[in-house]
C-alpha cells in the first residue's frame, strides 16, 4: 500500500535540495517490487524504532520498514494554472498525490535570488495556494458545464446531487478557500473523487530556515515544521555514526528528514502494524480505522478473502514478554475477528482459508 506526498513551492526555496536529500536516503527499490519508481519519485523508509526492536527479539533475518513516496513537483510560478512556466506539467503531476507539502523559504542568501525579490513566507504561501485554487476552479467550472448539458435530457439523479455539491465547492474556491475546509460526508467525497481536486488534499508547510534559526524558537502555523534543507543535504554525506554525533553535539533530537517523513505519515492518518518472526520483521501501512480483514489484504488479497481471524499482540506486550511465546504464555495474545479495528503498533498473525 503506497502513498505519495507532493513537494511543491516557488523556485529557489530549497525544494529540490530537500528532495535530493530525501532521495539519497531512499529505500532500495528492489525490496518493494510493487512500487513504480520514476526519476522524480523518491521511495523513503518511514523511521520506526519499534521495528528494529521486534527484529532483535524475533532474531529476524530481514527487517522491512514501511515506505512513503515523495514526488518532486516542478517549480511553481504565478499563473501556473494558465500554463505559465511548467504549470500544466506541474498540475498533472500533483493531482496524483495523496497530500501536499509546501516548502516555504525563510532564509536569506545573497547568492540565491528569490523570484519575488524578497523573503516573505506568507506572500509565497498565498501565491502557491491561489494557483491551486484557480486550477480547481477551472476544473469545477468545466465539470459544471458538462453536467448542465447532460441534465437537459433524461439523467440520473446523482447528477443533481453532484451539481449542488459542485456549486457549493465553487463558492468556497471563489472566496480563495481550500476544498479541504469543507466537511464533506462519505457520499460527497465519492462524488468528487474522480476530479482529483488539488485543494481537497491534506496540506502542511515546511519552513526552510538557516541552521542558526533551526536551533531557535520560531513561531510557525499549526500545520508547519521547520527544516534546514542545506543541513539535511550535508548530513546525508556523513556516516550514521558521524550523523548521530553531530546531532547529539548540536542538541538536535532527530533529523529534519525524519520529522518530514513522520509528519507526512501523520497527515495522511496512517498507522503501522507489524508482522514479526524468524524470517522477517516487517511494518505495514494502513489508514486509521482499518479492520482486520482489510489489513490482512494489504499483505495479500487472499488473506482478506479467506480471513478467519487475527492473532494480535500489542507492541508493548510483545517487547515486555520477549516475543510471541512469552506474550502467549502471559495471556497477552488475543484472537480478533472481522470487526476488529487495527491499532497502531499491533503485532499480528492472520489465519485464513486458501
Coordinates of C-alpha atoms in Angstrom, one line a residue:
X1 CA 0.0 0.0 0.0
X2 CA 1.9 3.0 -1.3
X3 CA 1.2 6.7 -0.5
X4 CA 2.6 9.8 -2.3
X5 CA 3.4 13.2 -1.0
X6 CA 3.9 16.0 -3.5
X7 CA 6.6 18.5 -2.6
X8 CA 5.7 22.0 -4.1
X9 CA 7.0 25.5 -3.8
X10 CA 8.2 28.5 -5.7
X11 CA 11.6 28.3 -7.5
X12 CA 14.7 28.8 -5.2
X13 CA 13.0 27.9 -2.0
X14 CA 15.1 24.8 -1.3
X15 CA 12.5 22.3 -2.6
X16 CA 14.9 20.4 -4.8
X17 CA 17.7 20.4 -2.2
X18 CA 15.2 18.8 0.2
X19 CA 14.0 16.2 -2.3
X20 CA 17.6 15.4 -3.2
X21 CA 18.4 14.8 0.4
X22 CA 15.4 12.5 0.7
X23 CA 16.4 10.6 -2.5
X24 CA 19.9 9.9 -1.1
X25 CA 18.2 8.3 1.9
X26 CA 15.7 6.4 -0.2
X27 CA 15.0 2.7 0.2
X28 CA 16.3 0.1 -2.1
X29 CA 13.6 -0.3 -4.7
X30 CA 14.4 -4.0 -5.1
X31 CA 12.7 -4.5 -1.7
X32 CA 9.5 -3.1 -2.9
X33 CA 8.6 -4.8 -6.2
X34 CA 5.1 -3.2 -6.4
X35 CA 6.4 0.4 -6.4
X36 CA 6.7 2.2 -9.7
X37 CA 9.8 4.3 -9.5
X38 CA 10.1 7.3 -11.8
X39 CA 13.1 9.8 -11.9
X40 CA 11.1 12.3 -9.9
X41 CA 9.9 9.9 -7.2
X42 CA 11.9 9.0 -4.0
X43 CA 10.8 5.9 -2.1
X44 CA 11.7 6.6 1.5
X45 CA 11.7 4.3 4.6
X46 CA 9.5 5.5 7.5
X47 CA 11.8 5.6 10.6
X48 CA 10.3 3.4 13.4
X49 CA 12.5 2.2 16.2
X50 CA 9.8 -0.4 17.2
X51 CA 10.6 -2.4 14.0
X52 CA 14.2 -2.8 14.9
X53 CA 13.3 -3.9 18.5
X54 CA 11.0 -6.5 17.0
X55 CA 13.8 -7.8 14.8
X56 CA 16.1 -8.2 17.8
X57 CA 13.6 -10.1 19.8
X58 CA 12.4 -12.4 16.9
X59 CA 16.0 -12.7 15.6
X60 CA 14.6 -11.9 12.2
X61 CA 16.8 -12.5 9.1
X62 CA 15.2 -9.4 7.4
X63 CA 13.9 -6.1 8.5
X64 CA 11.5 -4.4 6.1
X65 CA 10.2 -0.9 7.0
X66 CA 7.1 0.7 5.7
X67 CA 7.6 3.3 3.0
X68 CA 6.3 6.5 1.6
X69 CA 6.9 8.1 -1.8
X70 CA 7.9 11.7 -2.3
X71 CA 7.2 13.3 -5.7
X72 CA 9.3 16.3 -6.7
X73 CA 7.0 18.7 -8.5
X74 CA 8.3 21.3 -11.0
X75 CA 8.8 24.7 -9.5
X76 CA 5.6 26.7 -9.4
X77 CA 5.3 30.3 -10.6
X78 CA 2.5 32.8 -10.6
X79 CA -0.2 32.0 -13.2
X80 CA 0.8 28.3 -13.4
X81 CA -2.9 27.4 -13.7
X82 CA -2.8 29.3 -17.0
X83 CA 0.2 27.3 -18.2
X84 CA 2.9 29.7 -17.2
X85 CA 6.3 28.1 -16.6
X86 CA 5.9 24.4 -16.3
X87 CA 2.4 24.9 -14.9
X88 CA 0.5 22.3 -16.8
X89 CA 3.1 19.6 -16.2
X90 CA 3.1 20.6 -12.5
X91 CA -0.6 20.4 -12.2
X92 CA -0.8 17.0 -13.9
X93 CA 1.7 15.5 -11.5
X94 CA 0.3 16.9 -8.3
X95 CA -3.2 15.7 -9.0
X96 CA -2.0 12.1 -8.4
X97 CA -0.5 12.6 -4.9
X98 CA -2.3 11.9 -1.6
X99 CA -1.1 15.0 0.2
X100 CA 0.9 18.2 -0.4
X101 CA 4.0 19.5 1.3
X102 CA 4.7 23.2 0.5
X103 CA 8.3 24.3 1.0
X104 CA 8.5 27.9 2.1
X105 CA 11.7 29.9 2.0
X106 CA 12.5 31.6 5.4
X107 CA 16.3 32.1 5.0
X108 CA 18.4 34.9 3.4
X109 CA 21.2 34.1 0.9
X110 CA 22.5 36.8 -1.5
X111 CA 23.7 34.1 -3.8
X112 CA 20.2 32.6 -4.2
X113 CA 17.8 35.0 -5.8
X114 CA 14.1 35.0 -4.7
X115 CA 11.7 35.1 -7.6
X116 CA 9.7 37.9 -5.8
X117 CA 12.9 39.8 -4.8
X118 CA 12.2 39.5 -1.1
X119 CA 11.9 36.9 1.7
X120 CA 8.2 36.8 2.6
X121 CA 6.9 33.4 3.6
X122 CA 3.3 34.4 3.9
X123 CA 3.3 36.0 0.4
X124 CA 4.9 32.9 -1.1
X125 CA 2.2 30.7 0.5
X126 CA -0.5 32.9 -0.9
X127 CA 0.9 32.7 -4.4
X128 CA 1.1 28.9 -4.4
X129 CA -2.2 28.3 -2.7
X130 CA -4.1 30.7 -5.0
X131 CA -2.6 28.9 -8.0
X132 CA -4.1 25.6 -6.8
X133 CA -7.4 27.3 -6.0
X134 CA -7.6 28.8 -9.5
X135 CA -6.7 25.4 -11.1
X136 CA -9.5 23.7 -9.1
X137 CA -12.0 26.5 -10.1
X138 CA -11.2 25.7 -13.7
X139 CA -11.8 22.0 -13.1
X140 CA -15.1 22.6 -11.3
X141 CA -16.4 25.1 -13.9
X142 CA -15.7 22.6 -16.7
X143 CA -17.5 19.8 -14.8
X144 CA -20.5 22.1 -14.1
X145 CA -20.8 22.9 -17.8
X146 CA -20.7 19.3 -18.7
X147 CA -23.3 18.4 -16.1
X148 CA -25.6 21.2 -17.2
X149 CA -25.5 19.8 -20.7
X150 CA -26.3 16.3 -19.5
X151 CA -29.2 17.5 -17.4
X152 CA -31.1 18.9 -20.4
X153 CA -32.3 15.4 -21.2
X154 CA -33.2 12.3 -19.0
X155 CA -30.5 11.8 -16.4
X156 CA -29.5 10.0 -13.3
X157 CA -30.5 11.8 -10.0
X158 CA -26.9 11.7 -8.9
X159 CA -26.1 14.5 -11.4
X160 CA -28.5 16.8 -9.4
X161 CA -26.7 15.9 -6.2
X162 CA -23.3 16.5 -7.8
X163 CA -24.4 19.8 -9.3
X164 CA -25.4 21.1 -5.9
X165 CA -22.1 19.9 -4.3
X166 CA -20.0 21.5 -7.1
X167 CA -21.8 24.8 -6.8
X168 CA -21.0 24.7 -3.0
X169 CA -17.4 23.9 -3.7
X170 CA -17.2 26.7 -6.4
X171 CA -18.4 29.2 -3.9
X172 CA -15.7 28.2 -1.4
X173 CA -13.0 28.4 -4.1
X174 CA -14.2 31.8 -5.3
X175 CA -13.5 33.0 -1.7
X176 CA -9.9 31.8 -2.0
X177 CA -10.5 28.9 0.4
X178 CA -9.5 25.3 0.0
X179 CA -11.9 22.5 -0.5
X180 CA -10.5 20.6 2.5
X181 CA -12.0 23.3 4.7
X182 CA -15.4 21.8 3.8
X183 CA -16.8 19.0 5.9
X184 CA -17.9 16.5 3.2
X185 CA -19.7 13.3 4.1
X186 CA -18.7 10.0 2.6
X187 CA -21.1 10.2 -0.3
X188 CA -20.0 13.7 -1.2
X189 CA -16.3 12.7 -1.1
X190 CA -17.1 9.9 -3.6
X191 CA -18.9 12.2 -6.0
X192 CA -15.8 14.4 -6.4
X193 CA -13.1 11.8 -6.0
X194 CA -12.6 11.4 -9.8
X195 CA -11.9 15.2 -10.1
X196 CA -8.7 14.8 -8.1
X197 CA -9.1 18.4 -6.7
X198 CA -5.8 19.8 -5.6
X199 CA -7.2 21.8 -2.6
X200 CA -9.1 18.8 -1.3
X201 CA -5.8 17.2 -0.4
X202 CA -4.2 17.5 3.1
X203 CA -1.5 20.2 3.3
X204 CA 1.3 21.1 5.6
X205 CA 4.2 23.5 5.3
X206 CA 8.0 23.1 5.6
X207 CA 9.7 26.3 6.5
X208 CA 13.2 26.1 5.1
X209 CA 15.3 28.0 7.6
X210 CA 19.0 28.7 8.2
X211 CA 21.0 26.4 10.5
X212 CA 21.1 29.1 13.1
X213 CA 17.3 29.6 13.1
X214 CA 16.9 25.8 13.3
X215 CA 18.0 26.0 16.9
X216 CA 15.8 29.0 17.8
X217 CA 12.2 29.2 18.7
X218 CA 10.3 30.4 15.7
X219 CA 6.5 30.9 15.7
X220 CA 5.0 28.7 13.0
X221 CA 1.5 27.8 11.9
X222 CA 0.0 24.6 13.5
X223 CA 0.4 22.7 10.2
X224 CA 4.1 23.5 9.7
X225 CA 7.5 22.2 10.7
X226 CA 10.9 23.8 10.2
X227 CA 13.9 22.2 8.4
X228 CA 17.3 23.4 7.2
X229 CA 17.4 21.8 3.7
X230 CA 21.1 22.7 3.3
X231 CA 22.0 20.9 6.6
X232 CA 19.9 17.9 5.6
X233 CA 21.8 17.6 2.4
X234 CA 25.1 17.8 4.3
X235 CA 24.0 15.2 6.8
X236 CA 23.4 12.6 4.0
X237 CA 27.1 12.8 3.2
X238 CA 28.0 11.6 6.7
X239 CA 28.2 8.1 8.1
X240 CA 25.5 7.0 10.5
X241 CA 27.9 7.4 13.5
X242 CA 29.1 10.8 12.3
X243 CA 25.5 12.0 11.9
X244 CA 24.4 10.8 15.3
X245 CA 27.4 12.5 16.9
X246 CA 26.7 15.7 15.1
X247 CA 23.0 15.7 16.1
X248 CA 23.9 15.0 19.7
X249 CA 26.5 17.8 19.8
X250 CA 24.1 20.2 18.2
X251 CA 21.2 19.3 20.6
X252 CA 19.0 18.1 17.7
X253 CA 16.8 15.2 18.6
X254 CA 16.0 14.0 15.1
X255 CA 16.9 14.9 11.5
X256 CA 14.6 17.1 9.6
X257 CA 14.0 14.4 7.1
X258 CA 12.8 12.0 9.8
X259 CA 10.5 14.8 11.0
X260 CA 9.2 15.4 7.5
X261 CA 8.5 11.7 6.9
X262 CA 6.7 11.2 10.2
X263 CA 4.6 14.3 9.7
X264 CA 3.7 13.2 6.2
X265 CA 2.6 9.8 7.7
X266 CA 0.5 11.5 10.3
X267 CA -1.2 13.9 8.0
X268 CA -2.4 11.0 5.9
X269 CA -3.9 9.5 9.0
X270 CA -1.9 6.3 8.7
X271 CA -0.9 3.8 11.3
X272 CA 1.6 0.9 11.4
X273 CA 1.0 -2.7 12.3
X274 CA 3.7 -5.3 12.3
X275 CA 4.4 -9.0 11.4
X276 CA 7.4 -10.5 13.1
X277 CA 9.1 -13.9 13.1
X278 CA 12.5 -15.6 12.4
X279 CA 12.2 -15.0 8.6
X280 CA 11.4 -11.3 8.8
X281 CA 10.0 -8.4 10.8
X282 CA 8.0 -6.1 8.7
X283 CA 6.0 -2.9 9.1
X284 CA 2.7 -2.4 7.2
X285 CA 0.8 0.8 6.4
X286 CA -3.0 1.1 6.8
X287 CA -5.3 4.0 7.2
X288 CA -6.5 4.6 10.8
X289 CA -9.8 2.7 11.3
X290 CA -8.9 -0.2 9.1
X291 CA -10.4 -3.5 10.1
X292 CA -8.5 -6.8 10.4
X293 CA -9.6 -8.4 7.1
X294 CA -8.6 -5.3 5.1
X295 CA -5.3 -5.1 7.0
X296 CA -4.7 -8.7 6.0
X297 CA -5.4 -7.8 2.4
X298 CA -2.5 -5.3 2.4
X299 CA -0.2 -8.3 2.8
X300 CA -2.0 -10.4 0.2
X301 CA -5.5 -10.3 -1.3
X302 CA -6.0 -14.0 -0.5
X303 CA -5.6 -13.2 3.2
X304 CA -8.6 -10.8 3.1
X305 CA -10.8 -13.1 1.0
X306 CA -10.2 -16.1 3.2
X307 CA -9.9 -14.3 6.5
X308 CA -10.7 -16.4 9.6
X309 CA -9.2 -14.5 12.5
X310 CA -6.2 -12.4 13.6
X311 CA -3.8 -13.2 16.4
X312 CA -2.9 -9.9 18.0
X313 CA -0.3 -8.9 20.5
X314 CA 0.2 -5.2 21.5
X315 CA 3.7 -4.0 20.7
X316 CA 4.5 -3.2 24.4
X317 CA 3.4 -6.7 25.4
X318 CA 5.5 -8.3 22.7
X319 CA 8.6 -6.4 23.9
X320 CA 7.8 -6.9 27.6
X321 CA 7.3 -10.6 27.4
X322 CA 10.2 -11.1 25.0
X323 CA 8.3 -12.2 21.9
X324 CA 5.2 -14.2 20.8
X325 CA 5.8 -17.2 23.0
X326 CA 6.2 -15.2 26.2
X327 CA 3.2 -13.0 25.3
X328 CA 1.1 -16.1 24.6
X329 CA 2.0 -17.7 27.9
X330 CA 1.2 -14.5 29.7
X331 CA -2.3 -14.4 28.1
X332 CA -1.5 -11.3 26.1
X333 CA -2.2 -12.8 22.7
X334 CA -5.8 -12.1 21.6
X335 CA -7.9 -13.7 18.9
X336 CA -9.8 -11.0 17.0
X337 CA -12.5 -11.3 14.3
X338 CA -13.7 -9.4 11.2
X339 CA -14.9 -6.4 13.1
X340 CA -11.6 -5.7 14.9
X341 CA -10.1 -2.3 14.2
X342 CA -6.4 -2.5 13.9
X343 CA -4.4 -0.3 16.4
X344 CA -1.1 1.4 15.8
X345 CA 1.7 -1.0 16.9
X346 CA -0.3 -4.2 16.8
X347 CA 1.9 -7.3 16.1
X348 CA -0.4 -9.6 14.0
X349 CA -0.6 -13.0 12.5
X350 CA -3.5 -13.8 10.2
X351 CA -5.3 -17.1 9.8
X352 CA -7.1 -17.6 6.6
X353 CA -8.6 -20.2 4.2
X354 CA -6.9 -20.6 0.8

